[in-house]
């Protein structure tokens, strides 16, 4: 099995115009995902008032996002295996902007929960599809660049939250989210042709075991591999829980508990997303220098300390600083977990880890809502710190287990749609010497 702490430096010739174009297109989709999601979350307080929902009722409505996403993630992994991750990413890139316009049309917690099922399905689908595509590209580039894609997500979230804060006092949620629909469809139209033209890149031909016979057999995933994928999924869950909690409840905490102005409250998630963006932009260098285990453990400890500060802060400024520290700590843990799961088991590994990870992101807000009713919102937010510490502990334990020396087996190498031929090309889309590939159907 791939080791948690093993990184690979770039090989000569690992980049090409095609890989560069694919990386740009995927980066755009990650940014779009964060932009739309953040635009939605900063309007949650207004939609809460519109529907007249209590904290518990809002938490149950938000569970619709969780349910739609978790169900769709498993299906999306199969669709990526069947049709390829690129066309599935494009399809979800159309559905997500369309679905974000639905929540402001509702006037009850029940109807809000129903339309959030649709939004959650699109959100879950695009995250599995684009992460699967990113895992293929990371393998082809032979560098741990996964954090750069998630940096684009965070940057998109920061911009979406910032713009949301600026327009919150001038545009109704209906007009704001409809504008996000238009922007999302235009961005998808810009980035989609590249993904539809090229199939997923093949692994480098000099990867151990990468050059295989022409026979195409399914990837064999042993019990130990499945267990390790679940472990990575649990790490993703612990950290994504915090991202979901801050996205859905951070603004409300600042506005309700610390009496911040609505515009300042909306900037809370923007501070978190900005810090996470900075952490992820430096993630590749950090992983190459420290390795995955130290990055995960150190990040978990930093996030736990930051969230305790943010949840229990006596003033808005201190809370914003805590949110920023939390973003720095969580920045690279989730990308590492998803990339490792995908390296082990392809789209099915990404789907499994993403289901757990994004399940944590989307189930966290309802859990926070119930705890806020039982105790208080600041106390409920300390659960983010607890789970970040759990992720650090799991990372340390996984690093020690991996260091005992398990190595990749042939049964864990790329399969149909990913498997290189003898000349280092994909079995279903062979790149010519000029760098062009056969367009997908």
CSV table of N, CA, C and O in Angstrom, one decimal, residues 375-426:
chain,number,residue,atom,x,y,z
A,375,UNK,N,-26.9,23.1,24.5
A,375,UNK,CA,-25.9,23.8,25.4
A,375,UNK,C,-25.9,25.3,24.9
A,375,UNK,O,-26.7,26.1,25.3
A,376,UNK,N,-24.9,25.6,24.1
A,376,UNK,CA,-24.9,26.9,23.4
A,376,UNK,C,-24.0,26.8,22.2
A,376,UNK,O,-23.3,25.8,22.0
A,377,UNK,N,-24.1,27.7,21.3
A,377,UNK,CA,-23.4,27.6,20.0
A,377,UNK,C,-21.9,27.6,20.3
A,377,UNK,O,-21.1,26.8,19.6
A,378,UNK,N,-21.3,28.5,21.1
A,378,UNK,CA,-19.8,28.4,21.4
A,378,UNK,C,-19.4,27.0,21.9
A,378,UNK,O,-18.4,26.5,21.4
A,379,UNK,N,-20.2,26.4,22.8
A,379,UNK,CA,-19.8,25.1,23.3
A,379,UNK,C,-19.9,24.1,22.2
A,379,UNK,O,-19.0,23.2,22.0
A,380,UNK,N,-20.9,24.2,21.3
A,380,UNK,CA,-21.1,23.3,20.2
A,380,UNK,C,-19.9,23.3,19.3
A,380,UNK,O,-19.4,22.3,18.7
A,381,UNK,N,-19.4,24.5,19.0
A,381,UNK,CA,-18.2,24.7,18.1
A,381,UNK,C,-16.9,24.1,18.6
A,381,UNK,O,-16.0,23.9,17.8
A,382,UNK,N,-16.8,23.9,19.9
A,382,UNK,CA,-15.6,23.3,20.4
A,382,UNK,C,-15.5,21.8,20.0
A,382,UNK,O,-14.4,21.2,20.0
A,383,UNK,N,-16.6,21.2,19.5
A,383,UNK,CA,-16.5,19.9,18.9
A,383,UNK,C,-15.6,19.8,17.7
A,383,UNK,O,-15.0,18.8,17.4
A,384,UNK,N,-15.4,21.0,17.0
A,384,UNK,CA,-14.5,21.0,15.9
A,384,UNK,C,-13.1,20.8,16.4
A,384,UNK,O,-12.3,20.1,15.7
A,385,UNK,N,-12.7,21.4,17.5
A,385,UNK,CA,-11.4,21.3,18.0
A,385,UNK,C,-11.1,19.8,18.4
A,385,UNK,O,-10.1,19.2,18.2
A,386,UNK,N,-12.2,19.2,19.0
A,386,UNK,CA,-12.0,17.8,19.5
A,386,UNK,C,-11.7,16.9,18.3
A,386,UNK,O,-10.8,16.0,18.3
A,387,UNK,N,-12.5,17.0,17.2
A,387,UNK,CA,-12.3,16.2,16.0
A,387,UNK,C,-11.0,16.5,15.3
A,387,UNK,O,-10.4,15.6,14.7
A,388,UNK,N,-10.5,17.7,15.3
A,388,UNK,CA,-9.2,18.0,14.7
A,388,UNK,C,-8.1,17.3,15.5
A,388,UNK,O,-7.1,16.8,14.9
A,389,UNK,N,-8.2,17.2,16.8
A,389,UNK,CA,-7.2,16.5,17.6
A,389,UNK,C,-7.3,15.0,17.3
A,389,UNK,O,-6.3,14.3,17.3
A,390,UNK,N,-8.5,14.5,17.1
A,390,UNK,CA,-8.6,13.1,16.7
A,390,UNK,C,-7.9,12.8,15.4
A,390,UNK,O,-7.2,11.8,15.2
A,391,UNK,N,-8.1,13.7,14.4
A,391,UNK,CA,-7.4,13.5,13.1
A,391,UNK,C,-5.9,13.5,13.3
A,391,UNK,O,-5.2,12.7,12.7
A,392,UNK,N,-5.4,14.4,14.2
A,392,UNK,CA,-3.9,14.4,14.4
A,392,UNK,C,-3.5,13.0,15.0
A,392,UNK,O,-2.4,12.5,14.6
A,393,UNK,N,-4.3,12.5,15.9
A,393,UNK,CA,-3.9,11.2,16.6
A,393,UNK,C,-3.9,10.1,15.5
A,393,UNK,O,-3.0,9.2,15.5
A,394,UNK,N,-4.9,10.1,14.7
A,394,UNK,CA,-5.0,9.0,13.6
A,394,UNK,C,-3.8,9.2,12.7
A,394,UNK,O,-3.2,8.2,12.2
A,395,UNK,N,-3.5,10.4,12.3
A,395,UNK,CA,-2.4,10.6,11.4
A,395,UNK,C,-1.1,10.1,12.0
A,395,UNK,O,-0.3,9.5,11.3
A,396,UNK,N,-0.9,10.3,13.3
A,396,UNK,CA,0.3,9.9,13.9
A,396,UNK,C,0.4,8.3,13.9
A,396,UNK,O,1.4,7.7,13.7
A,397,UNK,N,-0.8,7.7,14.3
A,397,UNK,CA,-0.8,6.2,14.3
A,397,UNK,C,-0.6,5.6,12.9
A,397,UNK,O,0.1,4.6,12.8
A,398,UNK,N,-1.3,6.3,11.9
A,398,UNK,CA,-1.1,5.8,10.5
A,398,UNK,C,0.3,5.9,10.1
A,398,UNK,O,0.8,5.0,9.4
A,399,UNK,N,1.0,7.0,10.4
A,399,UNK,CA,2.4,7.2,10.0
A,399,UNK,C,3.3,6.2,10.6
A,399,UNK,O,4.2,5.6,10.0
A,400,UNK,N,3.0,5.8,11.9
A,400,UNK,CA,3.9,4.7,12.5
A,400,UNK,C,3.6,3.4,11.9
A,400,UNK,O,4.5,2.6,11.6
A,401,UNK,N,2.3,3.1,11.5
A,401,UNK,CA,2.0,1.8,10.9
A,401,UNK,C,2.7,1.7,9.5
A,401,UNK,O,3.2,0.7,9.1
A,402,UNK,N,2.5,2.9,8.8
A,402,UNK,CA,3.1,2.9,7.4
A,402,UNK,C,4.6,2.7,7.4
A,402,UNK,O,5.2,2.1,6.5
A,403,UNK,N,5.2,3.3,8.4
A,403,UNK,CA,6.7,3.2,8.4
A,403,UNK,C,7.3,1.9,8.7
A,403,UNK,O,8.4,1.6,8.5
A,404,UNK,N,6.4,0.9,9.0
A,404,UNK,CA,6.8,-0.5,9.1
A,404,UNK,C,7.1,-1.1,7.8
A,404,UNK,O,7.6,-2.3,7.7
A,405,UNK,N,6.8,-0.4,6.7
A,405,UNK,CA,7.3,-0.9,5.4
A,405,UNK,C,6.5,-1.6,4.4
A,405,UNK,O,6.9,-2.3,3.6
A,406,UNK,N,5.1,-1.4,4.5
A,406,UNK,CA,4.3,-2.0,3.5
A,406,UNK,C,4.6,-1.3,2.1
A,406,UNK,O,4.7,-0.1,2.1
A,407,UNK,N,4.6,-2.1,1.1
A,407,UNK,CA,4.9,-1.6,-0.3
A,407,UNK,C,3.7,-1.8,-1.2
A,407,UNK,O,2.9,-2.7,-1.0
A,408,UNK,N,3.6,-1.1,-2.3
A,408,UNK,CA,2.5,-1.3,-3.2
A,408,UNK,C,2.6,-2.7,-3.8
A,408,UNK,O,3.6,-3.2,-4.1
A,409,UNK,N,1.4,-3.2,-4.1
A,409,UNK,CA,1.3,-4.5,-4.8
A,409,UNK,C,0.8,-4.3,-6.1
A,409,UNK,O,0.1,-3.3,-6.4
A,410,UNK,N,0.9,-5.3,-7.0
A,410,UNK,CA,0.4,-5.1,-8.4
A,410,UNK,C,-1.1,-5.0,-8.4
A,410,UNK,O,-1.6,-4.3,-9.3
A,411,UNK,N,-1.7,-5.6,-7.5
A,411,UNK,CA,-3.2,-5.5,-7.4
A,411,UNK,C,-3.7,-4.2,-7.1
A,411,UNK,O,-4.9,-3.9,-7.3
A,412,UNK,N,-2.9,-3.2,-6.7
A,412,UNK,CA,-3.3,-1.9,-6.4
A,412,UNK,C,-3.0,-0.9,-7.4
A,412,UNK,O,-3.0,0.3,-7.2
A,413,UNK,N,-2.6,-1.4,-8.6
A,413,UNK,CA,-2.2,-0.5,-9.7
A,413,UNK,C,-3.4,0.0,-10.6
A,413,UNK,O,-4.4,-0.6,-10.5
A,414,UNK,N,-3.2,1.0,-11.4
A,414,UNK,CA,-4.3,1.5,-12.2
A,414,UNK,C,-5.0,0.5,-13.1
A,414,UNK,O,-4.4,-0.5,-13.5
A,415,UNK,N,-6.3,0.6,-13.3
A,415,UNK,CA,-7.1,-0.3,-14.0
A,415,UNK,C,-7.7,0.4,-15.2
A,415,UNK,O,-7.2,1.5,-15.7
A,416,UNK,N,-8.7,-0.1,-15.8
A,416,UNK,CA,-9.3,0.4,-17.0
A,416,UNK,C,-9.6,1.9,-16.9
A,416,UNK,O,-10.2,2.3,-15.9
A,417,UNK,N,-9.3,2.6,-17.9
A,417,UNK,CA,-9.5,4.1,-17.9
A,417,UNK,C,-8.3,4.8,-17.3
A,417,UNK,O,-8.1,6.0,-17.4
A,418,UNK,N,-7.4,4.0,-16.5
A,418,UNK,CA,-6.3,4.6,-15.9
A,418,UNK,C,-5.0,3.9,-16.3
A,418,UNK,O,-3.9,4.5,-16.3
A,419,UNK,N,-5.1,2.7,-16.8
A,419,UNK,CA,-4.0,1.8,-17.0
A,419,UNK,C,-3.2,2.3,-18.2
A,419,UNK,O,-3.7,2.4,-19.3
A,420,UNK,N,-1.9,2.5,-18.1
A,420,UNK,CA,-1.1,2.9,-19.2
A,420,UNK,C,-0.8,1.7,-20.1
A,420,UNK,O,-0.8,0.5,-19.6
A,421,UNK,N,-0.6,1.9,-21.4
A,421,UNK,CA,-0.1,0.8,-22.2
A,421,UNK,C,1.4,0.8,-22.2
A,421,UNK,O,2.1,1.6,-21.5
A,422,UNK,N,2.0,0.0,-23.0
A,422,UNK,CA,3.5,-0.2,-23.0
A,422,UNK,C,4.2,1.1,-23.4
A,422,UNK,O,5.3,1.3,-23.0
A,423,UNK,N,3.5,2.0,-24.1
A,423,UNK,CA,4.2,3.3,-24.4
A,423,UNK,C,3.8,4.4,-23.4
A,423,UNK,O,4.0,5.6,-23.7
A,424,UNK,N,3.2,4.0,-22.2
A,424,UNK,CA,2.9,5.0,-21.2
A,424,UNK,C,1.6,5.8,-21.5
A,424,UNK,O,1.4,6.8,-20.9
A,425,UNK,N,0.7,5.2,-22.3
A,425,UNK,CA,-0.5,5.9,-22.7
A,425,UNK,C,-1.7,5.2,-22.0
A,425,UNK,O,-1.7,4.1,-21.7
A,426,UNK,N,-2.8,6.0,-21.9
A,426,UNK,CA,-4.0,5.5,-21.4
A,426,UNK,C,-4.6,4.4,-22.3
A,426,UNK,O,-4.5,4.5,-23.5
